[in-house]
XYZ file of C-alpha atoms in Angstrom:
497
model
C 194.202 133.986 96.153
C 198.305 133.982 96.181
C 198.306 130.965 97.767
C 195.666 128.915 95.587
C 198.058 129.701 91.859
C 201.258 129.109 93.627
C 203.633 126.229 92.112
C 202.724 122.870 93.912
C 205.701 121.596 93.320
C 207.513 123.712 95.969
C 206.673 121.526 99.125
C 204.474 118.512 99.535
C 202.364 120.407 101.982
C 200.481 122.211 99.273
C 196.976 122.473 100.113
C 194.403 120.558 97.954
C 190.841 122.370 96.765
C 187.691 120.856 95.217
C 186.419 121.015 91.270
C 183.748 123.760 93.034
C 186.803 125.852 94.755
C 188.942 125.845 92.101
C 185.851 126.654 89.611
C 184.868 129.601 91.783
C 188.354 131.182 92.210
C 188.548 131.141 88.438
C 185.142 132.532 88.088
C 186.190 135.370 90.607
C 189.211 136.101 88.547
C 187.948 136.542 85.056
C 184.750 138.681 86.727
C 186.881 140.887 88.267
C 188.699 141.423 84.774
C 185.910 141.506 82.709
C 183.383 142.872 84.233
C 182.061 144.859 81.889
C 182.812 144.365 77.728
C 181.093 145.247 74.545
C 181.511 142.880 71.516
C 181.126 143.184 67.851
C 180.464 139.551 66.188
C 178.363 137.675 63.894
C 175.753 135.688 65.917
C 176.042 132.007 65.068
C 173.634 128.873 66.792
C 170.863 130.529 68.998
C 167.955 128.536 70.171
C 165.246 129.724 72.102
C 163.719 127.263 74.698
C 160.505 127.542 76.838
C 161.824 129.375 79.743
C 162.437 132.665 77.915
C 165.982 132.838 78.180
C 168.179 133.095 74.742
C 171.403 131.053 74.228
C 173.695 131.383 71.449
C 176.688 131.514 69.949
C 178.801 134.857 68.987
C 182.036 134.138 66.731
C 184.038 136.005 64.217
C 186.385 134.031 61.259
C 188.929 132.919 64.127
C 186.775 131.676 67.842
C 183.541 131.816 69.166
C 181.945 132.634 72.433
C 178.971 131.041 74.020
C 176.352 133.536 75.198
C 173.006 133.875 76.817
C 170.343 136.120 77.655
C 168.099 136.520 80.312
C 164.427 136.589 79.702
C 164.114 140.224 80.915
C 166.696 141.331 78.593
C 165.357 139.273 75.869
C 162.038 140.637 75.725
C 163.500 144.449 75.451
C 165.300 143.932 72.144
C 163.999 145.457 69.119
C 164.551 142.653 67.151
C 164.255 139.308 67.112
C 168.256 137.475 66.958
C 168.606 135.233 64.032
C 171.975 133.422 62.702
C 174.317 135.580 60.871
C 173.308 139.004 62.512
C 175.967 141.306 62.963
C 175.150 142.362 66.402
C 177.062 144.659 69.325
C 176.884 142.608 72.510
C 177.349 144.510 75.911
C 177.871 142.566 78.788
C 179.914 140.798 81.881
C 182.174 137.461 81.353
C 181.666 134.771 83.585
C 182.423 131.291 83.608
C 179.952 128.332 83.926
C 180.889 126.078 86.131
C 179.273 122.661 85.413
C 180.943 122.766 81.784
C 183.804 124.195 82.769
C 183.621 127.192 80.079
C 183.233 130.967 79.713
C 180.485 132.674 78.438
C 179.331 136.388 78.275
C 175.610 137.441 79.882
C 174.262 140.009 77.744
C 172.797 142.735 78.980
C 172.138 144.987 75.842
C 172.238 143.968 72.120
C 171.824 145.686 69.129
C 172.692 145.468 65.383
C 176.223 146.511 64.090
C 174.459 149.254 62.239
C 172.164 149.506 59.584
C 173.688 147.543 57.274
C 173.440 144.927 59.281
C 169.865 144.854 59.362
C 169.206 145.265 55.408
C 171.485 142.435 54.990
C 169.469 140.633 56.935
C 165.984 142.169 55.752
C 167.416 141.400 52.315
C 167.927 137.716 52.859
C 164.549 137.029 54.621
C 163.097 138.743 52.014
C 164.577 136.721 49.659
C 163.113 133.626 51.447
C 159.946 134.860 51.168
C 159.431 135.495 47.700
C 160.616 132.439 46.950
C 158.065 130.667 48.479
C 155.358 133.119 46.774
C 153.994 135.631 49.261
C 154.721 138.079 47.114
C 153.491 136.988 44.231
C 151.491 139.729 42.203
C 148.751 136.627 40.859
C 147.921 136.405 44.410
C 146.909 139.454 45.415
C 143.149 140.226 45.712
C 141.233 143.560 44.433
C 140.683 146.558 46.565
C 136.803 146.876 46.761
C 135.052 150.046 45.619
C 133.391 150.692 48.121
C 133.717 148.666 51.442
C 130.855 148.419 53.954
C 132.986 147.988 57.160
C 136.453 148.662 57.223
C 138.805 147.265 60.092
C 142.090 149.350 60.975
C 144.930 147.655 62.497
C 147.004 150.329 64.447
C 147.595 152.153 67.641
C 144.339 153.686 68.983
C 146.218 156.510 70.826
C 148.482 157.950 67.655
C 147.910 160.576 65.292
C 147.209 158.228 62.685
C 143.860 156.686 63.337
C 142.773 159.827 63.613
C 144.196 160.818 60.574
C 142.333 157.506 59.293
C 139.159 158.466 60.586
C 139.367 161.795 59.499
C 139.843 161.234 55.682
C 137.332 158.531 56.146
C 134.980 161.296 57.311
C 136.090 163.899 54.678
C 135.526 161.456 51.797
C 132.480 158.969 52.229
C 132.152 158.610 55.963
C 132.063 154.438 56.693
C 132.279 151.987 59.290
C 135.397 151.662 61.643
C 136.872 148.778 63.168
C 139.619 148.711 65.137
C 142.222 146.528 66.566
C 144.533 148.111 69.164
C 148.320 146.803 68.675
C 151.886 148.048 69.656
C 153.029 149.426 66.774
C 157.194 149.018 67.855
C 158.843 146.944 70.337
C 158.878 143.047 71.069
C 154.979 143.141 71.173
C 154.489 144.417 68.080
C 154.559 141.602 65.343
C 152.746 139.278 67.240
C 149.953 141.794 68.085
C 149.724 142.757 64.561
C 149.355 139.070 63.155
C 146.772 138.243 65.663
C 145.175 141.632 64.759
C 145.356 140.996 60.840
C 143.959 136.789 62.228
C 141.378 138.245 64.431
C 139.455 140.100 61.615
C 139.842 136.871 59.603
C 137.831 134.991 61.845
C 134.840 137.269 62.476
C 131.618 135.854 60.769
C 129.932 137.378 58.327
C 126.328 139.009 59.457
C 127.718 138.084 62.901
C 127.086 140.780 65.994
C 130.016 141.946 65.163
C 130.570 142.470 61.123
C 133.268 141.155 59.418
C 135.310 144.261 57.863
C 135.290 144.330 53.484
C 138.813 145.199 54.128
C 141.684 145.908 56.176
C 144.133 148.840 56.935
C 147.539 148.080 58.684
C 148.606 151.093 59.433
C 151.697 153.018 61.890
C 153.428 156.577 61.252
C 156.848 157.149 60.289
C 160.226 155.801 62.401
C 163.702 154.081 62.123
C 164.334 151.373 60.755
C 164.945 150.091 64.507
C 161.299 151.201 65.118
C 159.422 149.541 62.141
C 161.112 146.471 62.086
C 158.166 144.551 63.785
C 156.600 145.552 60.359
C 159.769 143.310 58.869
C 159.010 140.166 61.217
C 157.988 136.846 59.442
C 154.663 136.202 61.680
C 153.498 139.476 60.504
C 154.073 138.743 56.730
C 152.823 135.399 56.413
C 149.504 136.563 58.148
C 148.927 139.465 55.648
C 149.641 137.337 52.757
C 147.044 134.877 54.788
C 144.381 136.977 54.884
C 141.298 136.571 53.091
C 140.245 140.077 53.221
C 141.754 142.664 51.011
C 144.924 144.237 52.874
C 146.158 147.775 52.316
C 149.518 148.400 54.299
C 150.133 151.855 55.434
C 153.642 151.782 57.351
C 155.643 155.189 57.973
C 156.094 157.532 55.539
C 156.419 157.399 51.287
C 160.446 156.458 51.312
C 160.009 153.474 54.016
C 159.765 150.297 52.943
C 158.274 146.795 54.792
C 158.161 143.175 53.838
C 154.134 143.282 55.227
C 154.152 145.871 51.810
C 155.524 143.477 49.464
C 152.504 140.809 51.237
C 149.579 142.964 51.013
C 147.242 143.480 48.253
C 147.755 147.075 47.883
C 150.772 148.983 49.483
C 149.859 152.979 50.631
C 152.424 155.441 50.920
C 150.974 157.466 54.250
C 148.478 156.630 56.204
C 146.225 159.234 54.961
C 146.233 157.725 51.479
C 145.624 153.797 52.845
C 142.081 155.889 53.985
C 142.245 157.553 50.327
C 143.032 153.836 48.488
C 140.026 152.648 50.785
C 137.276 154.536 49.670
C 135.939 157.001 47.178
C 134.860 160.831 47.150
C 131.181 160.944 47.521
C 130.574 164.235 46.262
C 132.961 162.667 43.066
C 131.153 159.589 42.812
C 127.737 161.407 43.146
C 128.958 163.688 39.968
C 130.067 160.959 38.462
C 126.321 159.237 38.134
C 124.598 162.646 37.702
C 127.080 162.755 34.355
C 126.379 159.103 33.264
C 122.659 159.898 34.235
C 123.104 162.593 31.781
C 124.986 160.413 28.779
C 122.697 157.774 29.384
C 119.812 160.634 28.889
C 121.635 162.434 26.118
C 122.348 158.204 23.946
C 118.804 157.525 24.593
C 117.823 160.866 22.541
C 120.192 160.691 20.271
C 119.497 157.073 19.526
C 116.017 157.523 19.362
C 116.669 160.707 17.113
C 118.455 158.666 14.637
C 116.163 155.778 14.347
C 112.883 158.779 13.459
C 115.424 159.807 10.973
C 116.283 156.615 9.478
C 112.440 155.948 9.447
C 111.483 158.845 7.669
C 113.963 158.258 4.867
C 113.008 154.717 4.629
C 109.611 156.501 4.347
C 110.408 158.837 1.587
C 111.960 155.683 -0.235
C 108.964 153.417 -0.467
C 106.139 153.971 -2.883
C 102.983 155.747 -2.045
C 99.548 153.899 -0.721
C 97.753 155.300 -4.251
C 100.317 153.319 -6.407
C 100.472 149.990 -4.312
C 96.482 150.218 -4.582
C 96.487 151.119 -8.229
C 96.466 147.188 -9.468
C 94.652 145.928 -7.160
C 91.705 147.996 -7.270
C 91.622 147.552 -11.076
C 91.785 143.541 -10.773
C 88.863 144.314 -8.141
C 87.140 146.208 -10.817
C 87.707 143.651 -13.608
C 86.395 140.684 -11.280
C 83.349 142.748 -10.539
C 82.500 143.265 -14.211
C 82.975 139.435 -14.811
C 80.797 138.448 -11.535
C 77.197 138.887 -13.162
C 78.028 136.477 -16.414
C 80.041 133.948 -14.006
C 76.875 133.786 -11.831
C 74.308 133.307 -15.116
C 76.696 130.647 -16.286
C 77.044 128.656 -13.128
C 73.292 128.948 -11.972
C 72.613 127.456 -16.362
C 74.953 124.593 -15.473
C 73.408 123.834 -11.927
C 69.573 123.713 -13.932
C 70.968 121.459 -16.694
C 72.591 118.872 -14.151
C 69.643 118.819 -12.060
C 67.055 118.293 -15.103
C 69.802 115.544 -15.750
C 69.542 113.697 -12.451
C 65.561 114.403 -12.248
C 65.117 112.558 -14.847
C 66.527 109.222 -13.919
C 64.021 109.404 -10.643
C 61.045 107.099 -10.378
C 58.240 106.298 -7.734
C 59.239 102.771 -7.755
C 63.017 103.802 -7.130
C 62.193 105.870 -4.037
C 60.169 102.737 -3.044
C 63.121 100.465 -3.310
C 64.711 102.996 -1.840
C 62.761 103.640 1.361
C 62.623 99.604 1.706
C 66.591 99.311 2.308
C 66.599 101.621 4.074
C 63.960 100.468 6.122
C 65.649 96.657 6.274
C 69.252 98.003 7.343
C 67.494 100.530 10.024
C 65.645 97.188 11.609
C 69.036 95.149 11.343
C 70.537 97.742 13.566
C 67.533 98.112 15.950
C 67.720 94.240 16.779
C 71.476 95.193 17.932
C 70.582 98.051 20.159
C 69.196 97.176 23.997
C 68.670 99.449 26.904
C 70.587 97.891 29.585
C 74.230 99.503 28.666
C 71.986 102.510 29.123
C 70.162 101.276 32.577
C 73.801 100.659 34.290
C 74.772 103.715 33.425
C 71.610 105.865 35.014
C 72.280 103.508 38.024
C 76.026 104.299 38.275
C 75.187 107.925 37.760
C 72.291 107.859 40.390
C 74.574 106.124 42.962
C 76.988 108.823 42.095
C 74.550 111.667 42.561
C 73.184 110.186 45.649
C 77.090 110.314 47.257
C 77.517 113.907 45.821
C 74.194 114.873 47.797
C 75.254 113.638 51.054
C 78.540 114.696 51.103
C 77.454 118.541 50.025
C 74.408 117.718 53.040
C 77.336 117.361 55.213
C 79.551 120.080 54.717
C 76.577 122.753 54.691
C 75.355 121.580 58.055
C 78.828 121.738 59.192
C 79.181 125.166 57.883
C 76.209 126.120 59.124
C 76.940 125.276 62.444
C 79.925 126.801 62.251
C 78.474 130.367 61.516
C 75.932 129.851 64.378
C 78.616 128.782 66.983
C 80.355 132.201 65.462
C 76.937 134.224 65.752
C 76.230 132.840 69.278
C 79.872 133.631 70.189
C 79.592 137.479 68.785
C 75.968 138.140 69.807
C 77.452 137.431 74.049
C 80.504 139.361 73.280
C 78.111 142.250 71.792
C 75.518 141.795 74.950
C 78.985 141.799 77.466
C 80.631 145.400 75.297
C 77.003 146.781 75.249
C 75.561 148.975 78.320
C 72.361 147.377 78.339
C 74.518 144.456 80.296
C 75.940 147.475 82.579
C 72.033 148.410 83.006
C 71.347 145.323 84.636
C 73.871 145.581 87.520
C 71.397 148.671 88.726
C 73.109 151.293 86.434
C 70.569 153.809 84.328
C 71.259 155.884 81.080
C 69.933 159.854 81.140
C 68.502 160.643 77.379
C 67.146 164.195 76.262
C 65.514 162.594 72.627
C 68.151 160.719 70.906
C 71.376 162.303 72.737
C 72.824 161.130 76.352
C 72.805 163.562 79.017
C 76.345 163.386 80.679
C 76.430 166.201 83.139
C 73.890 168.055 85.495
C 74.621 171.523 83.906
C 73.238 169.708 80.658
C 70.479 168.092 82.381
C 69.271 171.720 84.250
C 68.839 173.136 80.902
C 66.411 170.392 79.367
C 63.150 170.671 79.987
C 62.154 166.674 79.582
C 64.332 163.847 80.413
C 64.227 160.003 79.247
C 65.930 157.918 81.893
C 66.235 154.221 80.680
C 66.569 151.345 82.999
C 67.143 147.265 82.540
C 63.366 147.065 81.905
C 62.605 149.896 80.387
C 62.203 153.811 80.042
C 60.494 156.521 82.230
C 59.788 160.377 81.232
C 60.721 162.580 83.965
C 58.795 166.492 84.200
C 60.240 169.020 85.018
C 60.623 168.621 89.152
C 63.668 166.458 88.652
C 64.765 169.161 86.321
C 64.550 171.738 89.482
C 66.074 169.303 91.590
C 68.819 169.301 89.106
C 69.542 172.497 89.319
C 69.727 172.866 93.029
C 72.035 169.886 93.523
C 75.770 171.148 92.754
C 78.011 168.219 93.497
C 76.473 165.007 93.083
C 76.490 161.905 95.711
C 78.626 158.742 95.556
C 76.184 155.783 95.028
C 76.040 153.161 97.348
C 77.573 150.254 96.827
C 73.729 148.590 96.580
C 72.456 151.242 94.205
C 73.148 152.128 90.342
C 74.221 155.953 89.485
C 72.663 157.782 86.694
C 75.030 158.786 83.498
């Protein structure tokens, strides 16, 4: 190693290395050196391509250092690295050769306290609100009572069960939930598709689409939370089309997902609280407006008899409103005898009037007009308007009578086609049908004789066949009675019921 820094200019038989030699000694140098450093800086360009890996840049007011990070290490940091972090870097310096420049490989990264992280949970913040997402206009109303509720959370911690529990304790509803990490690199991105995923369900779908949702995780560092703090996870609560209640760590912590959501609990415990009502409270809270209602209702209809009866007590009696009319019905009936005598005087004089003035010759003259203007109109009356018309009516009639022809015999054939039909179902049901395959009914009167201990105690049996019935005495009686287990029939022969 001597040999490759010593002065060239000592003897012209100096040996000569390639770019790659001369590259690797250096590397080897500043490696052995630096093999292991920690640096405090404020992180300035950092991309973050495809591969995984992070590159960036760490400088103070004076130089800067390139640096990257290896996927592995990348996807263990709590947070992710954004331009003008203070950040502690641990790693090894190395050089890289193809640029000829040194760079540190992190290995471990975290912010340069928590100061650090406010500032920078102040400024995105910032950002935020300024493009609305935390707008108060914007944020939608809890509802009352929510059919299906969908929790976003860890289903192995204490507080889904906590969740569930209060759920239970205070009107017991539908659960939904949506496992996430609740800290660590996985985190934010679980939660937004979480917070997405309930978005997209379909309403009356197999699976129901919660009436609100509950993002919820116990209490932790500010380290721990942060997911809770990442941009993805903000802009999909303030997003969401379903009314949000955050629930992250305890009352004093504070999120940017609580500054997004429509309502913003303090524990978990009360997001299940905020969610849904007491049901023995609401159930005493109808009984008592059941009983207001009951009690307004009486007290209204009290009031109105009352203002009724002193409405009553101010309007006159029946006697006095009937005390002028009945004496302008008694003056009208005195006056109704002379009124009659004077109009039946002045009917007699007007028709001893007009009597007079009548003739034999006037009614004459009078018969003969009309007589002459009765024939003038008779010459203008004929019968044969009145003969098309009987025709059009009889053609009419004629049509009416075929057509209701028609649909009786139609309907008539219809119900015998249905008689036929039930008359061969009734003869197929029916056991006279079973009769004629050779099979014979047992009868004592009017009642069917089912078993031989029946049959031994009748005196007289009926037995009826296809063709008829036969009276049996009292030998197949006896041979009844001797017989205790009954043959099989033949295939060829009918058994007796």
């Amino acid at each position: 190693m001597s040999d490759l820094f010593d002065d060239p200019r000592e003897g012209e038989n100096a040996p000569e290395f390639s770019v790659s030699e001369l590259s690797g000694a250096i590397k080897k140098v500043i490696e052995g050196n630096f093999s292991h450093v920690r640096i405090r800086a404020e992180i300035g360009r950092v991309s973050f391509p495809r591969s995984g890996h992070v590159y960036l840049d760490l400088k103070d007011d004076k130089s800067v250092i390139a640096g990257v990070m290896w996927k592995g290490v990348a996807s263990k940091l709590p947070m992710r690295p954004e331009e003008g972090m203070e950040v502690v870097a641990t790693g090894r310096i190395t050089t890289f050769g193809g640029q000829s420049k040194y760079q540190i490989v992190i290995e471990s990264m975290k912010p340069a306290g928590v100061g650090a992280l406010m500032a920078m949970l102040e400024k995105r913040k910032a950002q935020l609100s300024a493009e609305g997402l935390f707008d108060t206009a914007r944020k939608k109303p809890i509802p009352t009572l929510p059919s299906v509720i969908g929790v976003v959370t860890s289903p192995s911690g204490a507080v889904i069960r906590d969740i569930l529990h209060r759920l239970r304790d205070r009107f017991p509803r539908k659960v939904l939930i949506w496992p996430v990490a609740v800290q660590g690199e996985k985190c934010a991105p679980e939660v937004a598709r979480g917070i997405q995923g309930f978005n997209e369900l379909t309403p009356g779908g197999a699976l129901p689409r919660p009436d609100l949702i509950i993002v919820a995780r116990g209490g932790g560092s500010v380290e721990d939370l942060w997911g809770f703090n990442e941009e993805i996870v903000v802009r999909a609560a303030a997003a969401s089309d379903i009314p949000l209640i955050s629930a992250v760590g305890h009352e004093t912590d504070t999120t940017l997902i609580d500054f997004a959501s429509d309502q913003r609990a303090p524990t978990p415990t009360a997001a299940a609280e905020l969610a849904v009502p007491v049901r023995m409270e609401l159930l005493a809270w109808v009984d008592e407006q059941g009983a207001r209602m009951t009690r307004a209702l009486q007290q209204g209809v009290s009031q109105r008899g009352q203002r009724l009866r002193d409405l009553a007590r101010a309007m006159p009696r029946a006697e006095t409103l009937l005390e002028t009319p009945r004496q302008r019905l008694d003056r009208a009936g005195d006056s109704l005898p002379r009124a009659l005598r004077n109009t039946v005087d002045t009917r007699r004089l007007k028709l001893s009037e007009t009597s007079a003035g009548l003739r034999p010759s006037s009614l004459r003259r009078m018969v003969e007009g009309k007589r002459s203007e009765l024939g003038r109109r008779a010459d203008r009356l004929t019968v044969r308007p009145i003969e098309r018309d009987i025709e059009r009516k009889k053609e009419r009639l004629a049509s009416l009578n075929q057509r209701f022809k028609s649909a009786a015999d139609a309907q008539m054939t219809s119900w015998t086609t249905k008689l036929d039909g039930l008359e061969r179902l009734r003869q197929t049901l029916g056991y006279e049908a079973t009769l004629e395959r050779g099979y014979a009914v047992v009868w004592d009167g009017d009642t069917v004789v089912k078993t031989a201990k029946v049959a031994a105690k009748t005196d007289a049996l009926e037995i009826q066949f296809a063709d008829g019935r036969h009276k049996v005495g009292e030998e197949v009686t006896s041979v009844a009675k001797k017989s205790t287990k009954p043959k099989a029939a033949s295939k060829d022969q009918g058994s007796l019921f």
